[in-house]
Short mmCIF file of C-alpha atoms and ligand atoms in Angstrom, two decimals:
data_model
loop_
_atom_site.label_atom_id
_atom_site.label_comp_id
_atom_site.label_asym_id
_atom_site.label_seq_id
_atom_site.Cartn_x
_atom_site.Cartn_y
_atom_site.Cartn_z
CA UNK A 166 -22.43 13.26 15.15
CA UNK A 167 -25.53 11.65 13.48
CA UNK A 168 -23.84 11.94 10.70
CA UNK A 169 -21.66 9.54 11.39
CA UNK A 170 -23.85 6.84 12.84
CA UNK A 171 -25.65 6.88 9.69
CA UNK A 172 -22.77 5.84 7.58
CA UNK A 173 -22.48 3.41 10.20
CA UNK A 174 -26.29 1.74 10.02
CA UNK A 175 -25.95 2.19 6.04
CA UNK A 176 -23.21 -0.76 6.69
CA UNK A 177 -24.48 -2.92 8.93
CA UNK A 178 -28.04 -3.20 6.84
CA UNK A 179 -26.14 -3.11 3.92
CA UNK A 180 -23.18 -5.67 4.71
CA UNK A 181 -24.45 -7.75 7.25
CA UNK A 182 -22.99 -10.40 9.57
CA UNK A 183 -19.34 -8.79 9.28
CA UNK A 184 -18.31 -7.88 12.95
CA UNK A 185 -14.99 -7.49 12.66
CA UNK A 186 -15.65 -4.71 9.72
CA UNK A 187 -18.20 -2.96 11.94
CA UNK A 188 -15.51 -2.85 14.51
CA UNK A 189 -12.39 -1.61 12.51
CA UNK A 190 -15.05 0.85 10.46
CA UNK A 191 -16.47 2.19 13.90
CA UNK A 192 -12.97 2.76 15.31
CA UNK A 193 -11.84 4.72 12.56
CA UNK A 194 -15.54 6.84 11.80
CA UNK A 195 -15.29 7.85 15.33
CA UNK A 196 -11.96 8.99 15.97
CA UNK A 197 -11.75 10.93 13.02
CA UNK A 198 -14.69 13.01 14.13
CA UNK A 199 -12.39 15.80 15.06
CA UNK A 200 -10.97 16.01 11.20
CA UNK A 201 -14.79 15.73 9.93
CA UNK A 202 -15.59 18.73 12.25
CA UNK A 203 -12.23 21.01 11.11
CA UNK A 204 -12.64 20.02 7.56
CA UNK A 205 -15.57 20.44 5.72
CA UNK A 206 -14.49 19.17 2.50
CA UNK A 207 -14.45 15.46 3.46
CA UNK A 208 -18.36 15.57 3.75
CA UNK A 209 -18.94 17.83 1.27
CA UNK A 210 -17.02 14.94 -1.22
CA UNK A 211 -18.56 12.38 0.64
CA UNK A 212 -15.36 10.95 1.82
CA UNK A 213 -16.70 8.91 4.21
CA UNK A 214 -19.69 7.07 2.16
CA UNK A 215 -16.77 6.52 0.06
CA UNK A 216 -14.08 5.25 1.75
CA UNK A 217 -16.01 2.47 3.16
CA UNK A 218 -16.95 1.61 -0.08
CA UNK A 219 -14.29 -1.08 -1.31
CA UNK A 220 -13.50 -0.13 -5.14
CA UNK A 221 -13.68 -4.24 -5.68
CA UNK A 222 -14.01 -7.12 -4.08
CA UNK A 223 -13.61 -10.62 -6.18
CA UNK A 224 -14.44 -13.26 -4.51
CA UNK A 225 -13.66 -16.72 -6.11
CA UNK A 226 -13.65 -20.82 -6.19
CA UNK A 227 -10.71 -22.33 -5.20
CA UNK A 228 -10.74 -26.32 -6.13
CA UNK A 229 -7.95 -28.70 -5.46
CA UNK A 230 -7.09 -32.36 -4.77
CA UNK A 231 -5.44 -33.98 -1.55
CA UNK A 232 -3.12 -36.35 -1.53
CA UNK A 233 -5.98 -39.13 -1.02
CA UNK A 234 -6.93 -38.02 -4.16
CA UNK A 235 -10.26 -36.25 -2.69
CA UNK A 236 -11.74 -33.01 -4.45
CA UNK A 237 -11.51 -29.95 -2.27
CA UNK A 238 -13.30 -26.04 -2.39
CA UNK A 239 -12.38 -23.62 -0.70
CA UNK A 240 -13.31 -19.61 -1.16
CA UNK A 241 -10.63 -17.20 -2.29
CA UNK A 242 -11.06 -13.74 -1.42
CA UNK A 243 -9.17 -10.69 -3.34
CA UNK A 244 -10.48 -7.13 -2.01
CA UNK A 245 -9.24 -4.01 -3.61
CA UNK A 246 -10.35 -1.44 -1.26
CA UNK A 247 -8.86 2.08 -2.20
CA UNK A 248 -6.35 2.82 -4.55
CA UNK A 249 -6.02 6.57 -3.88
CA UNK A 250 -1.74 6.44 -2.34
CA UNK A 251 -0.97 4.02 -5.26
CA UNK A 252 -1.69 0.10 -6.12
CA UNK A 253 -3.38 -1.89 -3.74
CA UNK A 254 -1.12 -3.67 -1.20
CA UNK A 255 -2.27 -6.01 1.49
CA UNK A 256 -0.97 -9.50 2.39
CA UNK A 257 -2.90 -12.72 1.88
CA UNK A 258 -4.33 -14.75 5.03
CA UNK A 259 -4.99 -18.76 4.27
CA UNK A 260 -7.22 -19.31 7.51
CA UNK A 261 -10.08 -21.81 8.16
CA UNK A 262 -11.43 -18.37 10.21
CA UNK A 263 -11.54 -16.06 7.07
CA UNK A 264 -14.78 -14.82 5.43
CA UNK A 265 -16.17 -12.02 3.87
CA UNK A 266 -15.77 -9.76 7.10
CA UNK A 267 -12.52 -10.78 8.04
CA UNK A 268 -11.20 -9.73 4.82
CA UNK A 269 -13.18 -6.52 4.81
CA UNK A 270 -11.90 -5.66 8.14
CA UNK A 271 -7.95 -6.03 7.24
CA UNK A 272 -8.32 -4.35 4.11
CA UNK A 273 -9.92 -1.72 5.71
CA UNK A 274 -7.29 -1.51 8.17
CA UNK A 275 -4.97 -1.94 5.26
CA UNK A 276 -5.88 1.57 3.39
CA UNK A 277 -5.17 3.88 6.90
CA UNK A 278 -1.67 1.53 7.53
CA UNK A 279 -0.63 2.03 4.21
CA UNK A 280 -0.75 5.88 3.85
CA UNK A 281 0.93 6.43 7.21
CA UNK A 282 3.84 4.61 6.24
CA UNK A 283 4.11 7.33 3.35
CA UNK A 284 5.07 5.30 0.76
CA UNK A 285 2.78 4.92 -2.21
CA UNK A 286 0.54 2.19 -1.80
CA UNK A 287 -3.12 1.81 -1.20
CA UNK A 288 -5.47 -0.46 0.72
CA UNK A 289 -6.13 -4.28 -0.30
CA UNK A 290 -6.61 -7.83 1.21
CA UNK A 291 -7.26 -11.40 0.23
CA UNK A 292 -7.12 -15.02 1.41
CA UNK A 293 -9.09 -18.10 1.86
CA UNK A 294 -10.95 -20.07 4.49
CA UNK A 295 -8.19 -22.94 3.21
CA UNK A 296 -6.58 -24.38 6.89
CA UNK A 297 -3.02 -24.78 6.14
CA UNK A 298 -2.54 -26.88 9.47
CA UNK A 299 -1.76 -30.60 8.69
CA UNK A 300 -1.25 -30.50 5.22
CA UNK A 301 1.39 -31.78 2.75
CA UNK A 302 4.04 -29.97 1.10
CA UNK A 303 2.50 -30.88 -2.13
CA UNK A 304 -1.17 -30.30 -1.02
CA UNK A 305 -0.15 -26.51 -0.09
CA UNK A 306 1.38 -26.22 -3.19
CA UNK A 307 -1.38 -27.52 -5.59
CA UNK A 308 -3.73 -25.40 -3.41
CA UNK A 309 -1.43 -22.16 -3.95
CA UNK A 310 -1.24 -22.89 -7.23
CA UNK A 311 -5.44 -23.46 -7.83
CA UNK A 312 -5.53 -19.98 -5.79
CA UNK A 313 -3.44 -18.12 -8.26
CA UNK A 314 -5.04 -20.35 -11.59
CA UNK A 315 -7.81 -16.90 -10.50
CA UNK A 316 -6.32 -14.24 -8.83
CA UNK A 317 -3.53 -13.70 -10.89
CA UNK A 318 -5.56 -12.09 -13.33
CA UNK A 319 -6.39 -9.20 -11.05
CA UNK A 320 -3.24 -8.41 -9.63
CA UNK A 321 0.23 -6.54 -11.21
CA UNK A 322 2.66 -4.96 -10.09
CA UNK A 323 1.40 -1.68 -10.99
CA UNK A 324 -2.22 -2.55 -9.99
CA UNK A 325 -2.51 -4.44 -7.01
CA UNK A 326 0.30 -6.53 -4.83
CA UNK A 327 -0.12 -9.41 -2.49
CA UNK A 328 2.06 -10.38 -0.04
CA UNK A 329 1.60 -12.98 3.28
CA UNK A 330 0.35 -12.91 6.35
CA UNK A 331 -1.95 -15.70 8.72
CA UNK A 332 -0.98 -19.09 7.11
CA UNK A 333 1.17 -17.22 4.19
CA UNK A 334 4.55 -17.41 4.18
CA UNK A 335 7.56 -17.61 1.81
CA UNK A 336 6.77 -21.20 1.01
CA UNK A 337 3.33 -19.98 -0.27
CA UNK A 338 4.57 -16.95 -1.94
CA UNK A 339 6.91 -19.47 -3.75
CA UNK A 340 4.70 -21.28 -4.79
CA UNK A 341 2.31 -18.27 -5.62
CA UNK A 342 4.66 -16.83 -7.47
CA UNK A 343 5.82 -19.72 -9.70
CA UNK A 344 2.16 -20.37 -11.18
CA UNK A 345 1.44 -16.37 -11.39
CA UNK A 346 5.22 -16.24 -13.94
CA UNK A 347 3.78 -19.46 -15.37
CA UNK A 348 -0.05 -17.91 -16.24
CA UNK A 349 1.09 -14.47 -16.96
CA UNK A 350 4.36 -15.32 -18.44
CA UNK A 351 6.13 -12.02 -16.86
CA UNK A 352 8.89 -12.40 -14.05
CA UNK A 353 7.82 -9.31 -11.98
CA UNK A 354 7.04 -8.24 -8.99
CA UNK A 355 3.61 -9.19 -8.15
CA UNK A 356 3.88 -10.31 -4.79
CA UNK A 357 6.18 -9.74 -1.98
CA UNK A 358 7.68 -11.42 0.83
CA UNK A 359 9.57 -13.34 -1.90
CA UNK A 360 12.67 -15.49 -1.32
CA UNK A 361 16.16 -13.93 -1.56
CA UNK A 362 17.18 -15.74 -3.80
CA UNK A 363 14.60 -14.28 -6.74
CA UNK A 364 13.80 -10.81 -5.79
CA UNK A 365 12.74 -10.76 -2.58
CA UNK A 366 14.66 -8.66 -0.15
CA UNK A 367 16.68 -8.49 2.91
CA UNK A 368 14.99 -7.71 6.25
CA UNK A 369 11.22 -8.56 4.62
CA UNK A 370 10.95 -11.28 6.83
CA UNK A 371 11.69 -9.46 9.87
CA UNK A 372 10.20 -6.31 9.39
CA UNK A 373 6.88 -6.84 11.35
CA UNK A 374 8.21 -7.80 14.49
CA UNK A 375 11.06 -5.61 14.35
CA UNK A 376 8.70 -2.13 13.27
CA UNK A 377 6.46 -3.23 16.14
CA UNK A 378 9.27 -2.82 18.65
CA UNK A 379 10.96 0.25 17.56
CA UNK A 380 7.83 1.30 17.57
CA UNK A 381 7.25 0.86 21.32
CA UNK A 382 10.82 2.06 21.78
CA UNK A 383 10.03 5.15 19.92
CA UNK A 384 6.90 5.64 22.14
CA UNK A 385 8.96 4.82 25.56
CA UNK A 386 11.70 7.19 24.55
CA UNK A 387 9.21 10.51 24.20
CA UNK A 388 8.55 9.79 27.85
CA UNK A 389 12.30 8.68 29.01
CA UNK A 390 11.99 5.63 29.02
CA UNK A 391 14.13 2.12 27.79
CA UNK A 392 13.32 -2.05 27.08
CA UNK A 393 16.63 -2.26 28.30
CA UNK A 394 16.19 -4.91 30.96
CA UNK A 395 12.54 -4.97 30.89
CA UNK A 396 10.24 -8.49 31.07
CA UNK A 397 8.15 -8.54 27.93
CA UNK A 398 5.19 -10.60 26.89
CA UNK A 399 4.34 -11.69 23.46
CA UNK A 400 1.28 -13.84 22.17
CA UNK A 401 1.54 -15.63 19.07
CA UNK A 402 4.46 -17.64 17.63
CA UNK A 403 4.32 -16.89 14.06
CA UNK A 404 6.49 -14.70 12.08
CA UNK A 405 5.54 -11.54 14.38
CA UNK A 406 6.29 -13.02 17.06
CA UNK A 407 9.29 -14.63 16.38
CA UNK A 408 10.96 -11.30 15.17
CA UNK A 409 9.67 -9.06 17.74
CA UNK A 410 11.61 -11.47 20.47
CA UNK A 411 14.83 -11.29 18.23
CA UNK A 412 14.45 -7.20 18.50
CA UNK A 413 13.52 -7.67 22.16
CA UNK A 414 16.91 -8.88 22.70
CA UNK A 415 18.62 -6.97 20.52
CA UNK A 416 17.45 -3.93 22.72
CA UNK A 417 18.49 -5.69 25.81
CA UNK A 418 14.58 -6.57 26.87
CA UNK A 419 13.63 -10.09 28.25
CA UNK A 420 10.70 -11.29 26.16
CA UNK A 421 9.20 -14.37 28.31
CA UNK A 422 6.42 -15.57 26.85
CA UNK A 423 4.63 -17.06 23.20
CA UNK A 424 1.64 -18.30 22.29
CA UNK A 425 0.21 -20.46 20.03
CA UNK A 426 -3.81 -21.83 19.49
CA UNK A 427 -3.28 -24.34 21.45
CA UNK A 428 -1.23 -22.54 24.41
CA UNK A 429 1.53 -20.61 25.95
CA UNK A 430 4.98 -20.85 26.79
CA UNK A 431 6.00 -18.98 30.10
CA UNK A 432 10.14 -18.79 29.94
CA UNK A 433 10.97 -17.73 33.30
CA UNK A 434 14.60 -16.91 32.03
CA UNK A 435 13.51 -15.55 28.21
CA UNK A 436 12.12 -17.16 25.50
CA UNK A 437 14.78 -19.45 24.00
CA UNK A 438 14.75 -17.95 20.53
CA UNK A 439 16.71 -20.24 18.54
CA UNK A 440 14.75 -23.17 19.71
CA UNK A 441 11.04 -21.30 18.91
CA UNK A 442 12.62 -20.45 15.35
CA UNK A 443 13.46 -24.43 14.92
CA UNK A 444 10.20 -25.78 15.58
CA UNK A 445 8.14 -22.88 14.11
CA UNK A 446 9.86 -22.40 10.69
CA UNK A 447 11.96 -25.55 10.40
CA UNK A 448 10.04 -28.48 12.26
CA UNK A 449 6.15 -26.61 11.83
CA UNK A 450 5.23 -28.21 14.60
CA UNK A 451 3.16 -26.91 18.26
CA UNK A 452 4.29 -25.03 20.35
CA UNK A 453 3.70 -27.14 23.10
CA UNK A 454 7.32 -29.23 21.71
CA UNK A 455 8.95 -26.33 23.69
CA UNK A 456 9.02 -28.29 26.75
CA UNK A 457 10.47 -31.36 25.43
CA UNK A 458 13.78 -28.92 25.08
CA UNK A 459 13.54 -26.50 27.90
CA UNK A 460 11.54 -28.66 30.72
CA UNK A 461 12.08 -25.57 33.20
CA UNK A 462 9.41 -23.40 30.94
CA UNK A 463 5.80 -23.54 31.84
CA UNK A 464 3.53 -24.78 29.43
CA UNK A 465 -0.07 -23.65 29.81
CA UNK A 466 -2.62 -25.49 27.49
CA UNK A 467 -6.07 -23.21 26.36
CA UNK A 468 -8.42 -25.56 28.06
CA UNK A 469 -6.38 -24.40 31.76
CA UNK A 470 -6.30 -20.31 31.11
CA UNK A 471 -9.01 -18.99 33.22
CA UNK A 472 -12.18 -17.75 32.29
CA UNK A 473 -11.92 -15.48 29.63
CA UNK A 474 -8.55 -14.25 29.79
CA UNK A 475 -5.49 -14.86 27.48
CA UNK A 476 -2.94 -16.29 30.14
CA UNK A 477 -0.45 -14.64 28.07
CA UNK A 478 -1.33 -11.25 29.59
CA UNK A 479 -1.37 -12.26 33.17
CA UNK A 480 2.25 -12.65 33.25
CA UNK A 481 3.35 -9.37 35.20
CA UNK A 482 5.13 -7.35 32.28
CA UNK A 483 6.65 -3.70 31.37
CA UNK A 484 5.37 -4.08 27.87
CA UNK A 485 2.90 -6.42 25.84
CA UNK A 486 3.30 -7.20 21.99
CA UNK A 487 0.11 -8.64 20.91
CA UNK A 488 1.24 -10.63 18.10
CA UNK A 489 -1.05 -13.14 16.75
CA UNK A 490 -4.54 -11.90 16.02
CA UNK A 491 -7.53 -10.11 16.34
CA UNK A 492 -9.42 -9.43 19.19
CA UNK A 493 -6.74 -11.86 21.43
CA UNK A 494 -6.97 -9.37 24.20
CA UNK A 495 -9.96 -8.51 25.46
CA UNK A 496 -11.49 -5.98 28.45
CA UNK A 497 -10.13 -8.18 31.12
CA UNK A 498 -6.54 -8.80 29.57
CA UNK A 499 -6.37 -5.28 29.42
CA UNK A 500 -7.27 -4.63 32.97
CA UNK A 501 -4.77 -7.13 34.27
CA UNK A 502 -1.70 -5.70 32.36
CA UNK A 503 -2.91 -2.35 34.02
CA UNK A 504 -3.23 -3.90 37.77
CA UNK A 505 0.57 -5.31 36.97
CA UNK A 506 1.98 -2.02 35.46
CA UNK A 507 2.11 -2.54 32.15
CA UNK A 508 2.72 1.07 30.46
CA UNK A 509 3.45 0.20 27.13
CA UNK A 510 1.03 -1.97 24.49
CA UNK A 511 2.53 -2.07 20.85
CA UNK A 512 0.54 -4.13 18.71
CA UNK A 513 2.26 -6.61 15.74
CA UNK A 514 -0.92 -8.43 15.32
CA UNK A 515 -4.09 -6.62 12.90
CA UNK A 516 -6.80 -5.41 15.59
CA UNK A 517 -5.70 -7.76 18.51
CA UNK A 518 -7.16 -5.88 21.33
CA UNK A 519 -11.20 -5.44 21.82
CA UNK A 520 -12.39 -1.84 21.56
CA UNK A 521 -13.11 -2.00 25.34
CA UNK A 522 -9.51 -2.93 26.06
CA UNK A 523 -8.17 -0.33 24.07
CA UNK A 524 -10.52 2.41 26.00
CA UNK A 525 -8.93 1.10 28.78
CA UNK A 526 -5.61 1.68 27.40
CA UNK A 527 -6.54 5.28 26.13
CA UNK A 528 -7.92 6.31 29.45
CA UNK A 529 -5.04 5.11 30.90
CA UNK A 530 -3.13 7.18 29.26
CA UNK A 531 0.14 4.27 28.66
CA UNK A 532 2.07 3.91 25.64
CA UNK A 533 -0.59 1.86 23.38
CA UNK A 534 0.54 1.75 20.28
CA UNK A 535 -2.61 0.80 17.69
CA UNK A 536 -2.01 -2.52 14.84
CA UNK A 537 -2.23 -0.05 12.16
CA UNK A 538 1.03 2.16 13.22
CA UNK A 539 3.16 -0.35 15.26
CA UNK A 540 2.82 -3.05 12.76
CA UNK A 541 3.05 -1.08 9.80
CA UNK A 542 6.46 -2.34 9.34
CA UNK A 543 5.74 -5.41 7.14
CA UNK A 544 3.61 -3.64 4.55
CA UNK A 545 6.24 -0.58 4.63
CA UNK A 546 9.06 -3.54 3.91
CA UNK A 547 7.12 -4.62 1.24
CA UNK A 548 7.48 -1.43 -0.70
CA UNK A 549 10.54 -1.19 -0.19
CA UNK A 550 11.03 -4.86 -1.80
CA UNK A 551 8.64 -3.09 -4.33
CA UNK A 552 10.85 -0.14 -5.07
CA UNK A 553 14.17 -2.94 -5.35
CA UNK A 554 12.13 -4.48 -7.83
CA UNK A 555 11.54 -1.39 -10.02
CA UNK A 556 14.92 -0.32 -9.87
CA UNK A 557 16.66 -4.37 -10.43
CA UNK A 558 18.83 -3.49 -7.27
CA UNK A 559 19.74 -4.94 -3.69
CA UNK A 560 20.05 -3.34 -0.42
CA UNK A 561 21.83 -4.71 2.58
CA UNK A 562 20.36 -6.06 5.52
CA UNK A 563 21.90 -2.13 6.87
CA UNK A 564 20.47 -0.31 4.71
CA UNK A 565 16.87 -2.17 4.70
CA UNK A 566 17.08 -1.92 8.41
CA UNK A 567 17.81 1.74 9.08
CA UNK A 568 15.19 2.42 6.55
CA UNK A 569 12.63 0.62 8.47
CA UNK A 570 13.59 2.18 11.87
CA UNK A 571 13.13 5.85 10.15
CA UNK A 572 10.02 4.40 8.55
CA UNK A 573 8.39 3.43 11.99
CA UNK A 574 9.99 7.13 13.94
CA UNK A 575 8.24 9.11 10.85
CA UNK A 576 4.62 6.94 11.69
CA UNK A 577 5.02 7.63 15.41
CA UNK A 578 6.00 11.47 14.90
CA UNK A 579 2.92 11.53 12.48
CA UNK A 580 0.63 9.72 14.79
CA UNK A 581 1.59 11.50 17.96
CA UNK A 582 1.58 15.16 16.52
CA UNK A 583 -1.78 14.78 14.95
CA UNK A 584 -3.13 13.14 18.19
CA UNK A 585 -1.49 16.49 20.02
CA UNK A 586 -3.21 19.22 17.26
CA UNK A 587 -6.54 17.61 18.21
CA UNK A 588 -5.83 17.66 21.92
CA UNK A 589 -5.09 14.45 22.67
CA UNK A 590 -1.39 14.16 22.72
CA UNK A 591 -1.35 10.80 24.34
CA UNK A 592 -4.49 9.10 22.01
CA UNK A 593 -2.19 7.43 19.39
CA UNK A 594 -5.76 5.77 17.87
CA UNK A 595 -7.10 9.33 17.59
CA UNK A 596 -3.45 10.65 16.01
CA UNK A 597 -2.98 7.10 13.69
CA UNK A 598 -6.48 6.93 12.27
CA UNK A 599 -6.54 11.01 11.74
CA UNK A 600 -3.38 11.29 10.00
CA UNK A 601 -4.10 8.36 7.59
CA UNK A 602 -7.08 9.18 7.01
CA UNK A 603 -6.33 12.61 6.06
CA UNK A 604 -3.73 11.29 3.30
CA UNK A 605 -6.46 9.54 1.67
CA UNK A 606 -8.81 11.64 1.51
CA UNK A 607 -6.95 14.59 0.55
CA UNK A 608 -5.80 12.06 -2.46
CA UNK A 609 -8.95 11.11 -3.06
CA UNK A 610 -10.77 14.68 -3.55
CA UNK A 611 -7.36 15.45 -5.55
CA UNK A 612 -7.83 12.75 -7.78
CA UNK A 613 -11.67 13.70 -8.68
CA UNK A 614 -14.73 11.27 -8.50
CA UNK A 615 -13.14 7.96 -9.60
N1 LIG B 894 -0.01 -8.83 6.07
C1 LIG B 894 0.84 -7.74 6.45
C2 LIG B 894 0.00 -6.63 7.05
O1 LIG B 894 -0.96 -6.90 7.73
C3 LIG B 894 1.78 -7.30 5.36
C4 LIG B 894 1.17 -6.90 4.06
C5 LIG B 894 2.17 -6.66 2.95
O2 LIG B 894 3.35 -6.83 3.15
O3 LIG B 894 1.69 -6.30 1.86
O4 LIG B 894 0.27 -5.47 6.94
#
């Protein structure tokens, strides 16, 4: 459709040098082809020129002092990309790898996500090229606190809601959150992810990892299928991670591998959970310290993975939950989890396969379950901390939990019937991106030219 590739040249010449937005916007523009073709009405309002469009993007200074006393800047990035399903809502990534198209390309992502979760909350994303890794207590707080002395006059609780994500976790959101009540002088809730013990709420933390495997189950069931017993692989060894092996387990699966930038952990036996949690959110230190506990685990450094693969996804596995980030499993990852009969992919991690792999997955016809449905999870918990706010209540771990698990059934049912009324009951990328797309822009035309 030329008219597609159009909208597609008008970004590259008009954005330039942001890959990873070309790749998340061509994705999307092409699978929802089909709903162009049925539906006049999105070209007519010029849905797409539009939706690629963010409504605002703030980019800022972010200065701050080490503890040798040294003056630092970093860039701070805020982008508001479509507020059609409600406020914006997108987490905050503190990453030395994050620029203008990073942050394009999760927000983007962020705005699709969002309305399939059908809760009330449209598209945004922020962060800064700030590399958490190494530094102080006291040097991430002064540097959350300098990144919220700017952002917190664009954000609200009725107008646009941070949360975490690469390099942001409750720490930072405590720390976030203390200058934001400071500068604003309102206790409210502008951010989630908080701590539990001032407003944040039960099951936040876990909701990523968790969504991403009930996900898969949901996915495994429609074709009679179980984890139960099953060897899983994971990458990453962040929050993700972590609580996708706890819901591994908790379905009986045997999740044997994690992965950090520096490596991966092969655990024969399963991934010793309780250790990973203690050196990951109590000691912050590399995953490589795994060995030092559990010598009978195979430690594989990034220097020894062959050539161009992700070692991670050459251990023979049922399923794979790519969990740490984008574009960690490429054209020959994918055709190695193939080769060792891997039938189910369900992604925690924003965009971590390469749009060759996921062809490959697509043709293939497994269970591949895209970032922006299996990891909707977090983002969905975060409304829900959003709607405990509002209302001054508390739910139980129970209740948070079971609400989740519907969530994550209702995006799969959503997905997979719109990928079946365009033909292509299997193509979850093709169901996903249609049926969130369709949410939006039906909101948007609703809402008139805004
Ligand atoms: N960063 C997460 C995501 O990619 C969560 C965002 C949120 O909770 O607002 O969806």
């Amino acid at each position: 459709m030329p008219y597609v590739k159009e909208v597609f040249d008008y970004l590259i010449r008009t954005s330039p040098a942001q890959t990873e937005f070309y790749q998340a916007a061509k994705e999307v523009l092409e699978s929802i082809r089909p709903a162009l073709d049925k539906y006049p009405k999105y070209r007519q309002h010029k849905i797409i020129e539009r939706i690629v469009e963010p409504e605002r993007q703030i980019l800022f200074r972010v200065n701050w002092v080490d503890d040798n006393g040294v003056i630092q800047v970093n860039k701070g990035f805020r982008i508001e990309f479509n507020s059609a399903l409600g406020p914006y809502k997108g987490g905050l990534r503190f990453h030395p790898s994050v620029n203008a198209g990073v942050i394009k390309f999760l927000g983007f992502e962020q705005i699709f996500k969002n309305a399939l979760t059908g809760l009330q909350i449209g598209g945004g994303k922020g962060g800064s090229d700030f590399n958490p890794k190494g530094k102080s207590d006291n040097e991430i707080m002064r540097f959350c606190q300098a990144f919220m002395s700017e952002l917190y006059r664009h954000i609200g609780p009725n107008t646009d809601v941070p949360a975490g994500d690469i390099g942001v976790g409750g720490r930072e959101i405590g720390y976030m959150f203390g200058m934001y009540k400071k500068l604003a002088n309102r206790y409210e809730g502008v951010l989630t992810g908080k701590s539990l013990k001032w407003g944040g709420s039960l099951g936040r933390t876990e909701a990523t990892g968790y969504g991403a495997v009930y996900f898969a189950k949901y996915m495994l069931e429609d074709r009679g299928e179980t984890l139960e017993g099953k060897r899983c692989v994971v990458s990453g060894s962040g929050n993700v991670a972590i609580y996708t092996i706890e819901k591994l387990y908790q379905l009986g699966a045997i999740p044997v591998t994690c992965s950090d930038s520096s490596g991966m952990i092969y655990d024969e036996s399963g991934i010793d959970l309780e250790l990973l949690k203690e050196l990951k959110e109590q000691k912050r230190v590399r995953l490589s310290e795994y060995t030092t506990y559990k010598p009978m685990a195979k430690y594989t450094p990034v220097e020894e993975y062959p050539e161009g693969v992700n070692a991670v996804y050459s251990i023979p596995c049922f399923a794979a939950f790519p969990s740490a980030t984008q574009n960690e499993l490429n054209e020959k990852d994918a055709e190695i989890l193939l080769a060792n009969g891997c039938i189910c992919v369900s992604e925690g991690a924003n965009m971590p396969s390469t749009p060759e792999a996921v062809d490959l997955f697509v043709d293939a016809k497994i269970c591949y379950g895209p970032g922006k449905a299996a990891n909707a999870g977090g983002v969905a918990t975060s409304q829900l901390e959003m709607q405990q706010n509002a209302s001054m209540t508390n739910w139980t771990f129970e209740e948070v939990d079971a609400k989740l698990a519907q969530i994550m059934k209702n995006i799969y049912v959503s997905a997979s019937t719109t990928a079946a009324e365009f033909g292509e009951p299997t193509n979850l990328v093709l169901g996903a991106n249609i049926a969130g797309f369709r949410k939006v822009a039906d909101a948007m035309i609703e809402q008139g030219l805004v």
